[in-house]
XYZ file of C-alpha atoms in Angstrom:
696
model
C -0.019 0.000 0.025
C 1.316 3.460 -0.919
C 3.466 5.070 1.687
C 3.323 2.312 4.313
C 7.104 1.945 4.035
C 8.910 5.217 4.617
C 11.435 6.172 1.923
C 15.106 6.468 2.878
C 15.059 10.175 1.948
C 12.348 10.815 4.537
C 14.127 8.774 7.186
C 17.276 10.909 6.671
C 15.502 14.041 7.709
C 13.594 12.717 10.701
C 16.278 13.221 13.290
C 16.670 16.823 12.441
C 12.942 17.516 12.243
C 12.236 15.912 15.637
C 14.520 18.104 17.604
C 12.048 20.573 19.127
C 8.508 19.288 19.005
C 6.367 21.109 21.610
C 4.500 18.700 23.882
C 6.599 15.630 23.071
C 9.511 13.792 24.669
C 12.595 13.263 22.500
C 11.590 9.671 21.867
C 7.943 10.600 21.269
C 8.978 13.348 18.848
C 11.022 10.946 16.697
C 8.060 8.575 16.424
C 5.714 11.466 15.717
C 7.803 12.963 12.931
C 8.041 9.493 11.323
C 4.231 9.146 11.519
C 3.663 12.616 10.042
C 6.084 11.848 7.179
C 4.170 8.655 6.532
C 0.885 10.616 6.540
C 2.186 13.030 3.942
C 3.495 10.148 1.806
C -0.012 8.634 1.850
C -1.768 11.712 0.453
C -3.299 10.929 -2.910
C -2.650 14.139 -4.894
C -5.527 13.419 -7.294
C -8.343 13.290 -4.703
C -8.564 17.072 -4.079
C -9.349 17.776 -7.784
C -11.807 14.907 -7.998
C -13.733 16.078 -4.916
C -13.688 19.714 -5.969
C -15.071 18.910 -9.399
C -17.927 16.790 -7.937
C -18.783 19.321 -5.176
C -19.071 22.153 -7.674
C -21.107 20.493 -10.454
C -24.188 22.587 -9.577
C -25.040 25.724 -7.653
C -25.935 24.702 -4.058
C -27.419 27.333 -1.821
C -28.326 26.341 1.744
C -31.794 24.853 1.987
C -31.995 23.634 -1.611
C -32.100 20.030 -2.977
C -28.729 20.649 -4.660
C -27.118 21.410 -1.285
C -28.595 18.151 0.136
C -26.995 16.325 -2.775
C -23.621 17.766 -1.688
C -24.370 16.709 1.901
C -25.069 13.137 0.728
C -21.813 13.070 -1.233
C -19.837 14.156 1.855
C -21.547 11.557 4.071
C -20.704 8.791 1.565
C -17.110 9.946 1.140
C -16.294 10.145 4.793
C -18.142 6.920 5.679
C -16.176 5.039 3.026
C -13.018 6.519 4.495
C -13.897 4.826 7.818
C -15.109 7.819 9.824
C -18.163 7.606 12.042
C -20.458 10.168 10.304
C -23.484 11.903 11.781
C -25.748 14.582 10.417
C -27.267 17.314 12.607
C -30.466 18.934 11.287
C -31.685 22.413 12.307
C -34.782 24.402 11.444
C -33.452 27.871 10.578
C -35.438 31.013 9.781
C -34.013 32.171 6.409
C -34.520 32.404 2.679
C -33.128 29.817 0.344
C -33.603 32.019 -2.735
C -33.867 35.655 -3.809
C -37.585 35.831 -4.255
C -38.541 38.615 -6.622
C -36.540 41.770 -7.185
C -36.253 44.665 -9.595
C -33.940 47.614 -9.983
C -34.778 50.226 -12.627
C -34.005 53.822 -13.495
C -37.325 55.624 -13.921
C -36.078 59.070 -14.979
C -34.336 60.695 -16.838
C -34.379 57.509 -18.918
C -36.308 54.320 -18.319
C -34.037 51.262 -18.063
C -34.354 47.995 -16.150
C -30.968 47.042 -14.742
C -29.421 43.624 -15.131
C -29.256 41.562 -11.916
C -27.378 38.509 -13.099
C -23.995 37.727 -14.588
C -23.672 37.250 -18.321
C -23.236 33.762 -19.692
C -19.789 33.490 -21.239
C -18.741 31.265 -24.143
C -15.403 30.540 -22.476
C -16.985 29.426 -19.192
C -19.508 26.552 -19.707
C -20.607 26.790 -16.063
C -21.841 30.392 -16.449
C -24.911 29.276 -18.462
C -26.069 26.747 -15.846
C -29.917 26.879 -15.816
C -30.030 26.857 -11.998
C -27.944 30.030 -11.469
C -29.860 32.784 -9.786
C -29.726 36.595 -9.900
C -27.800 38.616 -7.390
C -29.456 38.853 -3.946
C -28.846 39.613 -0.297
C -30.256 37.183 2.193
C -32.260 38.754 5.056
C -33.223 41.793 2.987
C -36.395 43.512 3.989
C -39.247 43.516 1.439
C -40.582 46.639 -0.191
C -41.179 48.597 -3.421
C -39.761 52.168 -3.332
C -39.086 54.872 -5.901
C -36.849 57.615 -4.713
C -33.864 59.896 -5.318
C -30.357 58.513 -4.789
C -27.452 59.258 -2.395
C -24.019 57.766 -2.767
C -22.566 56.636 0.603
C -19.069 55.395 -0.419
C -18.581 52.037 1.442
C -21.561 52.587 3.722
C -19.518 52.454 6.896
C -20.465 54.185 10.116
C -17.881 56.881 9.365
C -19.273 57.317 5.827
C -22.795 57.986 7.038
C -21.439 60.374 9.673
C -19.513 62.151 6.897
C -22.720 62.595 4.823
C -24.395 64.083 7.879
C -21.446 66.441 8.405
C -21.708 67.489 4.758
C -25.418 68.216 5.199
C -26.498 65.343 2.897
C -29.597 63.578 4.156
C -30.390 59.974 3.127
C -33.883 60.080 4.646
C -36.399 58.542 2.271
C -33.677 58.136 -0.333
C -32.230 55.048 -1.963
C -28.609 54.759 -0.867
C -26.059 53.246 -3.272
C -22.851 52.051 -1.617
C -19.881 49.967 -2.812
C -18.735 46.703 -1.331
C -15.710 46.874 0.991
C -14.841 48.548 4.274
C -17.339 46.611 6.362
C -19.728 43.694 6.376
C -22.652 44.312 4.006
C -25.190 43.869 6.775
C -23.828 46.966 8.515
C -24.302 48.986 5.329
C -27.944 48.048 5.539
C -28.089 48.653 9.299
C -26.649 52.156 9.093
C -28.672 53.048 5.956
C -31.869 52.050 7.805
C -30.813 53.849 10.957
C -30.308 57.103 8.993
C -33.787 56.814 7.448
C -33.022 55.459 3.936
C -35.869 53.892 1.959
C -33.643 51.242 0.409
C -30.088 50.211 -0.358
C -28.239 49.128 -3.551
C -24.768 47.598 -3.137
C -22.286 47.114 -5.963
C -18.650 46.192 -6.485
C -16.665 49.164 -7.821
C -14.077 48.600 -10.549
C -11.492 50.448 -8.340
C -11.859 47.615 -5.830
C -12.176 44.708 -8.282
C -12.561 45.488 -11.932
C -10.930 46.847 -15.052
C -8.917 49.486 -13.212
C -7.089 46.682 -11.375
C -6.316 44.461 -14.347
C -7.859 42.057 -16.799
C -11.430 41.018 -15.970
C -12.967 37.546 -16.119
C -12.757 35.448 -18.298
C -9.403 37.019 -19.398
C -8.297 37.735 -15.836
C -9.219 37.476 -12.159
C -11.143 40.733 -11.609
C -14.868 41.389 -11.725
C -16.245 42.062 -15.155
C -19.042 44.597 -15.625
C -21.703 41.956 -14.856
C -20.119 40.378 -11.735
C -22.322 40.621 -8.624
C -21.351 39.863 -5.048
C -24.123 38.096 -3.170
C -24.231 37.743 0.581
C -26.169 37.776 3.828
C -27.169 40.935 5.661
C -27.883 39.315 9.022
C -26.755 41.596 11.841
C -28.357 40.265 15.013
C -26.657 40.834 18.340
C -25.625 37.174 18.241
C -24.315 34.782 15.593
C -26.435 31.989 14.182
C -30.134 31.468 13.623
C -31.924 34.816 14.248
C -34.766 33.290 16.204
C -32.847 31.055 18.677
C -30.105 33.072 20.409
C -28.045 30.947 22.873
C -30.062 27.801 21.990
C -29.610 25.400 19.066
C -32.279 25.678 16.386
C -33.261 22.020 16.685
C -36.057 20.810 14.352
C -39.414 22.154 15.495
C -40.662 18.569 16.158
C -37.666 17.688 18.312
C -38.460 17.178 21.973
C -35.825 19.712 22.983
C -36.630 22.291 20.287
C -36.312 25.770 21.864
C -38.894 28.454 22.093
C -38.341 30.789 19.178
C -38.469 34.553 18.971
C -41.060 36.180 16.834
C -39.307 37.451 13.696
C -40.212 41.038 14.647
C -38.069 40.622 17.786
C -34.882 39.568 15.951
C -33.907 42.995 14.628
C -34.047 41.934 10.945
C -33.763 44.614 8.274
C -37.003 46.088 6.957
C -35.740 48.111 3.951
C -35.243 46.429 0.581
C -31.612 45.722 -0.299
C -30.046 44.171 -3.369
C -26.634 43.891 -5.021
C -25.889 44.827 -8.615
C -22.795 44.953 -10.875
C -20.762 48.002 -11.675
C -22.058 47.788 -15.224
C -25.575 48.200 -13.906
C -24.549 50.836 -11.373
C -23.107 52.925 -14.219
C -26.680 53.537 -15.388
C -27.365 55.280 -12.047
C -24.053 57.093 -11.521
C -23.877 58.720 -14.929
C -27.118 60.561 -14.283
C -26.162 61.963 -10.834
C -25.870 65.743 -10.694
C -25.103 66.633 -7.096
C -21.905 67.717 -5.308
C -18.609 66.044 -6.037
C -17.565 63.392 -3.502
C -14.604 63.717 -1.118
C -11.396 62.590 -2.858
C -11.151 59.220 -1.173
C -14.750 58.366 -2.112
C -13.970 58.406 -5.816
C -14.410 55.064 -7.530
C -13.154 53.636 -10.785
C -15.956 54.481 -13.236
C -14.774 57.154 -15.751
C -16.351 60.297 -14.297
C -16.426 62.312 -11.109
C -18.632 60.636 -8.513
C -21.412 62.706 -6.978
C -22.994 62.619 -3.538
C -26.592 63.223 -4.655
C -28.475 62.027 -7.679
C -30.574 65.194 -7.838
C -34.366 65.484 -8.222
C -34.348 64.464 -11.875
C -32.932 61.029 -11.183
C -35.473 58.565 -9.821
C -34.699 54.880 -9.164
C -37.088 52.074 -8.300
C -36.036 49.270 -6.000
C -38.283 46.343 -5.375
C -37.544 43.240 -3.263
C -40.015 40.557 -2.189
C -38.018 38.019 -0.269
C -40.060 35.541 1.787
C -38.383 33.953 4.805
C -39.436 30.690 6.289
C -38.204 27.783 8.426
C -35.682 25.870 6.366
C -33.955 22.614 7.310
C -30.199 22.744 7.105
C -27.670 20.003 7.961
C -24.219 19.849 9.485
C -22.187 16.755 8.726
C -19.552 15.621 11.243
C -17.196 12.624 10.746
C -15.264 11.340 13.762
C -12.055 9.376 13.766
C -12.178 8.112 17.306
C -8.970 8.481 19.325
C -7.516 5.237 20.683
C -6.341 6.662 24.065
C -8.162 9.933 24.666
C -11.378 9.710 22.629
C -12.965 12.483 24.673
C -10.354 15.049 23.687
C -11.282 16.525 20.310
C -9.375 18.207 17.512
C -12.035 19.672 15.220
C -11.439 20.729 11.626
C -14.306 22.475 9.784
C -15.431 24.214 6.623
C -18.895 25.162 5.446
C -20.247 23.595 2.257
C -23.134 25.820 1.204
C -22.385 28.381 -1.485
C -24.038 31.289 -3.336
C -23.534 29.445 -6.567
C -20.841 26.829 -7.399
C -18.502 27.918 -4.625
C -15.283 26.571 -6.138
C -12.932 28.718 -4.035
C -15.432 29.825 -1.373
C -15.969 27.472 0.335
C -15.586 24.197 -1.463
C -11.780 24.267 -1.953
C -11.764 23.733 1.816
C -14.494 21.085 1.655
C -12.592 19.114 -1.034
C -9.361 19.299 0.957
C -11.125 18.002 4.106
C -12.680 15.117 2.216
C -9.224 14.104 0.982
C -7.849 14.518 4.476
C -10.607 12.212 5.739
C -9.454 9.596 3.297
C -5.808 9.853 4.215
C -6.414 9.747 7.990
C -8.932 6.962 7.523
C -6.474 4.883 5.522
C -3.828 5.279 8.192
C -6.281 4.267 10.937
C -7.221 1.121 8.937
C -3.505 0.254 8.933
C -3.156 0.583 12.697
C -2.130 4.228 12.949
C -5.157 5.710 14.722
C -4.546 9.016 16.563
C -4.484 9.158 20.333
C -7.122 11.866 20.473
C -10.266 12.040 18.332
C -10.160 14.066 15.150
C -13.509 15.432 14.005
C -14.002 16.713 10.471
C -17.026 18.947 10.135
C -18.930 20.414 7.183
C -21.204 23.296 8.244
C -24.389 24.384 6.480
C -25.877 27.877 6.061
C -22.649 29.696 6.842
C -23.297 32.054 4.004
C -26.555 33.118 5.570
C -24.906 34.189 8.868
C -22.455 31.590 10.160
C -25.510 29.581 11.200
C -24.738 25.831 11.043
C -21.543 25.973 13.117
C -23.078 28.352 15.640
C -26.056 26.037 16.197
C -23.742 23.014 16.688
C -21.595 24.895 19.208
C -24.725 25.946 21.061
C -25.920 22.341 21.070
C -22.654 20.928 22.384
C -21.247 23.938 24.272
C -20.689 22.128 27.563
C -18.991 19.174 25.904
C -16.828 21.517 23.864
C -15.666 23.390 26.897
C -14.506 20.113 28.457
C -13.230 18.295 25.357
C -12.245 20.598 22.518
C -8.480 20.929 22.178
C -8.725 23.161 19.099
C -10.925 24.268 16.285
C -9.292 24.632 12.884
C -11.314 26.618 10.376
C -10.699 25.963 6.680
C -13.289 28.097 4.851
C -12.080 28.396 1.260
C -8.747 27.025 2.411
C -7.307 26.276 -0.995
C -8.315 29.382 -2.947
C -4.820 30.354 -4.100
C -1.096 29.874 -3.593
C -0.405 32.272 -0.698
C -0.354 30.490 2.659
C -1.542 32.480 5.665
C -3.304 32.077 8.999
C -4.773 33.744 12.061
C -4.914 32.068 15.437
C -5.430 32.311 19.165
C -2.086 32.781 20.943
C -1.777 29.201 22.211
C -1.917 27.717 18.713
C 0.418 30.025 16.848
C 3.639 28.153 17.582
C 2.326 24.629 16.846
C 0.884 25.852 13.555
C 4.168 27.485 12.521
C 6.111 24.345 13.497
C 3.783 22.139 11.376
C 4.489 24.236 8.265
C 8.293 23.660 8.742
C 7.777 20.021 7.761
C 5.805 20.534 4.524
C 7.348 21.369 1.156
C 5.900 24.282 -0.799
C 5.220 22.948 -4.316
C 6.303 25.838 -6.488
C 9.700 26.674 -5.002
C 12.463 24.768 -3.171
C 11.235 26.120 0.128
C 9.095 24.682 2.973
C 5.698 26.260 3.495
C 7.150 27.940 6.549
C 9.946 29.534 4.544
C 7.634 30.582 1.730
C 5.154 32.035 4.248
C 7.861 33.908 6.143
C 9.215 35.536 2.992
C 12.059 37.847 4.057
C 11.211 37.758 7.794
C 12.569 35.453 10.476
C 9.168 33.920 11.096
C 5.740 34.130 9.542
C 3.154 36.697 10.513
C 0.146 35.026 12.128
C -2.841 37.276 12.547
C -5.639 37.573 15.049
C -8.993 36.043 14.420
C -11.801 38.344 13.367
C -15.337 37.690 12.177
C -16.985 36.282 9.051
C -16.581 32.544 9.392
C -17.176 29.407 11.432
C -14.595 29.903 14.139
C -16.774 32.647 15.720
C -18.879 30.466 17.980
C -16.060 28.176 18.973
C -13.670 30.943 19.897
C -15.779 33.937 20.876
C -18.726 32.150 22.506
C -17.363 28.828 23.919
C -13.680 29.729 24.464
C -12.148 27.010 22.299
C -8.592 27.822 21.050
C -9.057 28.368 17.315
C -7.244 29.103 14.091
C -8.197 29.861 10.535
C -5.753 29.175 7.779
C -5.013 28.027 4.230
C -3.863 29.344 0.910
C -5.494 32.438 -0.605
C -5.373 34.106 -3.996
C -7.559 35.605 -6.712
C -11.263 35.512 -6.057
C -14.538 36.203 -7.819
C -16.077 36.365 -4.404
C -19.778 35.322 -4.184
C -20.331 35.621 -7.882
C -21.801 33.061 -10.262
C -18.292 32.863 -11.801
C -16.639 31.167 -8.738
C -16.702 27.867 -10.571
C -14.438 25.035 -11.588
C -13.457 26.799 -14.821
C -12.209 29.796 -12.795
C -10.323 27.512 -10.422
C -8.483 25.472 -13.005
C -7.578 28.496 -15.108
C -6.735 31.114 -12.512
C -6.513 29.782 -8.949
C -4.192 26.754 -9.124
C -4.103 25.198 -12.615
C -1.627 22.588 -11.459
C -3.844 21.541 -8.481
C -0.843 21.340 -6.115
C -2.106 23.506 -3.291
C -4.887 21.129 -2.233
C -2.470 18.371 -1.227
C -0.129 20.991 0.260
C -2.765 22.429 2.571
C -3.915 18.904 3.419
C -0.298 18.056 4.380
C -0.111 21.135 6.693
C -3.469 20.652 8.351
C -3.017 16.900 8.691
C 0.419 17.352 10.231
C -1.006 19.968 12.614
C -4.003 17.742 13.546
C -1.851 14.712 14.226
C 0.565 16.768 16.299
C -2.272 18.082 18.433
C -3.808 14.588 18.588
C -0.678 12.662 19.664
C 1.196 15.027 21.978
C 1.863 13.848 25.507
C 1.116 17.369 26.748
C -1.095 19.562 24.620
C 1.278 21.707 22.590
C -0.152 25.085 23.555
C 2.281 27.995 23.704
C 1.478 29.280 27.215
C 4.103 32.106 27.061
C 2.451 33.525 23.989
C -0.606 34.531 26.033
C 1.554 36.939 28.013
C 3.620 38.308 25.122
C 0.552 38.915 22.928
C -1.434 40.459 25.715
C 1.452 42.810 26.535
C 1.488 44.019 22.901
C -2.272 44.358 22.792
C -2.473 46.435 25.956
C 0.330 48.711 24.784
C -1.612 49.288 21.597
C -4.826 49.927 23.553
C -3.108 52.519 25.709
C -1.809 54.321 22.616
C -5.356 54.439 21.230
C -6.789 55.776 24.445
C -4.183 58.538 24.628
C -5.271 59.786 21.250
C -8.388 61.152 22.917
C -7.375 61.085 26.605
C -3.862 62.449 26.898
C -3.554 62.096 30.688
C -4.566 58.409 30.730
C -2.432 56.652 33.323
C -2.657 53.270 31.638
C -4.266 49.916 32.322
C -2.174 49.429 35.484
C -4.041 46.458 36.978
C -3.929 44.506 33.784
C -0.298 45.363 33.106
C 0.721 44.157 36.590
C -1.295 40.924 35.992
C 0.443 40.392 32.655
C 3.850 40.766 34.234
C 3.041 38.034 36.758
C 1.515 35.853 33.997
C 4.640 36.103 31.932
C 6.845 34.950 34.770
C 4.593 32.030 35.622
C 4.165 31.003 31.974
C 7.918 30.858 31.484
C 8.291 28.670 34.548
C 5.548 26.345 33.261
C 7.126 26.134 29.792
C 10.509 25.327 31.328
C 9.027 22.690 33.632
C 7.168 21.045 30.789
C 10.331 20.903 28.723
C 12.320 19.356 31.536
C 9.663 16.811 32.406
C 9.282 15.754 28.780
C 13.040 15.603 28.319
C 13.398 13.306 31.377
C 10.288 11.321 30.307
C 9.051 11.213 33.907
C 5.354 12.197 33.290
C 3.014 9.253 33.865
C -0.099 8.760 31.761
C -2.232 9.680 34.768
C -0.261 12.888 35.349
C -0.376 13.861 31.683
C -4.162 13.414 31.636
C -4.556 15.677 34.683
C -2.219 18.290 33.206
C -4.039 18.280 29.903
C -7.382 18.824 31.617
C -5.833 21.931 33.194
C -4.472 23.050 29.880
C -7.876 22.714 28.268
C -9.247 25.167 30.862
C -6.750 27.937 30.099
C -8.691 29.687 27.271
C -11.821 29.731 29.408
C -10.240 32.339 31.652
C -11.200 34.885 28.926
C -14.925 33.909 28.978
C -16.812 36.784 30.675
C -20.292 35.586 31.746
C -21.919 38.989 31.240
C -20.648 39.149 27.696
C -19.596 42.209 25.638
C -21.550 45.493 25.971
C -22.601 45.339 22.289
C -23.910 41.758 22.499
C -23.731 39.411 25.449
C -23.576 36.290 23.193
C -19.942 37.296 22.582
C -18.258 36.029 25.756
C -14.571 36.235 25.019
C -12.619 39.084 26.535
C -9.750 38.250 24.246
C -11.226 38.550 20.756
C -14.450 39.422 18.967
C -15.849 40.416 15.595
C -15.844 44.184 15.190
C -19.487 45.138 15.949
C -19.234 48.106 13.586
C -17.717 46.345 10.601
C -18.439 42.650 11.125
C -15.237 41.287 9.638
C -12.352 42.898 11.428
C -10.719 41.451 14.550
C -11.276 43.233 17.808
C -8.637 42.313 20.330
C -9.534 43.156 23.965
C -13.084 43.888 22.754
C -14.451 45.161 26.028
C -11.804 47.883 26.056
C -11.884 48.407 22.262
C -15.587 49.223 22.451
C -14.873 52.030 24.949
C -12.117 53.322 22.664
C -14.426 53.417 19.651
C -16.972 55.434 21.686
C -14.133 57.539 23.157
C -15.592 56.770 26.580
C -13.196 57.533 29.449
C -15.641 56.671 32.216
C -15.505 52.869 32.054
C -11.793 52.328 31.283
C -10.949 51.633 34.918
C -13.874 49.218 35.194
C -12.704 47.225 32.192
C -9.128 47.319 33.458
C -10.340 45.558 36.574
C -12.360 43.000 34.531
C -9.351 42.203 32.338
C -6.936 42.051 35.241
C -9.210 39.527 37.030
C -9.315 37.295 33.889
C -5.504 37.480 33.476
C -4.988 36.665 37.209
C -7.330 33.729 36.772
C -5.197 32.459 33.895
C -2.052 33.041 35.941
C -3.520 30.983 38.838
C -4.370 28.104 36.486
C -0.691 28.049 35.416
C 0.393 28.194 39.090
C -1.780 25.177 39.763
C -0.076 23.382 36.882
C 3.340 24.197 38.431
C 2.174 22.721 41.737
C 1.069 19.604 39.828
C 4.537 19.301 38.330
């Protein structure tokens, strides 16, 4: 069988690679590096392409029969690989289609605007009969005819700028370009300022002819490309009617009581996306004041703030919402020694159309990974801890499937989850990158040192680092399935993979685009599988969980220094977050002692299995120090004091979110209160590490 016997070239490098494996004894490290090398040898480089092609045969929006067909394919693939596969159904309040919509210029000329991408001769997928027009899930319904106001990216600052300039959007249709924030906040701010409707488009300055060749000649939006996407902006993540509770099927004995839709804060104004080709028919008739310089887009004329009274646009959206059954699919490779300690890898599988890069490059990679790990288990190389491979539904509608699963299993996750690894669109290019909680940054970087990058003579680590000593690992923000794991349940998380050109959320994100522009050689799928499989096995087999405990202190120190700089921009006499700074200093000293003690104990191989189990239980509890029961002031579903989605943009990462919220509001009054809250959490983490030292 392929790869069962390690090649001599691989054996030659094992001694060098094993020399500093966090969480392993020297003897354990040698065995682990050999196992990981064998895993990488066993990867079938053809499987990624095969899976991707099958997954993206048809458009498959959440809640449609086509998406159920994808679900069935994943169940079959993982079951045949030897995983124990379960499906988890939920009844979610959402739309599985655009309903009816219309955008037309009424005066000075009558023209109905296109709302769907052109079919292209070069791209056979673009004429698929099941492709739908552009739409925004969770739009309000309505039929309005009004004047137009341009609001740049539709950010909070943009609407404030309009107000400062004396431009009212009340009872107007706002047109705003994609970028700058989550599209749902564009709708939220437009509605808050009294707009009658919202049209969103992708400007050529951001992705279009001003950037380079457009699809199908190049990778940028052509003049008919439309970005779809959800608008959901509840004060929690997941199903809008079941905050904090899983949206179990309504006939389930434990199905929760649901909110009335009027209580969920859903948008009431009509919203729809269009292309820049369609938007041109609006912009060219605008006659108002010229925009501020940085609001200018890429269409060939000066942009205006107001359309003027002669320009009237009609926007009509009828988008029914109803209870829709969606399904998560989770395959488990049961650990042979610690089955109740879980390493979870996940990617959603629902898409706005074909979803070749977003998300199904990640889905295809995970299916191949299931096969490789399953084959190893069949040959007696089962991991010590359980590895769960999850495929989430309805992510595109508001990160729903994963959030419902976390809510359903929150208590188990707090006790059992070692890490959550998010792989949304994880093979959408050739540029490796990642963001992670502090404890996982080192083990991720180490895993990439053992994987060759296919297009150079470097390792993934070296290619990722470029000219720096080590790669830059970011901080987790919003927008994908790690949110509930990390920000609600306190599970150490990371999101990573290879990125590149994208026709994000358009009908053109198909297999033709992938094989012509993303990775024509299909080498990155196996490469990302090699990285994530190596990482998973390293987490699964370590004697002591390979968390970087010192990184908590060093990262916190940097984050608090940055927060103090921000505060002093509006509060020059601010004395600093003294309580938190003192707590970090103590934490750093303790963490260094723990790291040293771990290293010595592993080196001497004196830790018994019973002692290791007790220590790992304590390590699993570390991240929970940042869970604040009262939650964040902008939404108490968000429990983590360490990181959160930016509540004003939706995508960005907010580090120290309780403090960051006060900074955004320029509120001096509660800084001392939040300093105390953070200091208490850091002291709690410090005490947990002290308890580990006592155990050692």
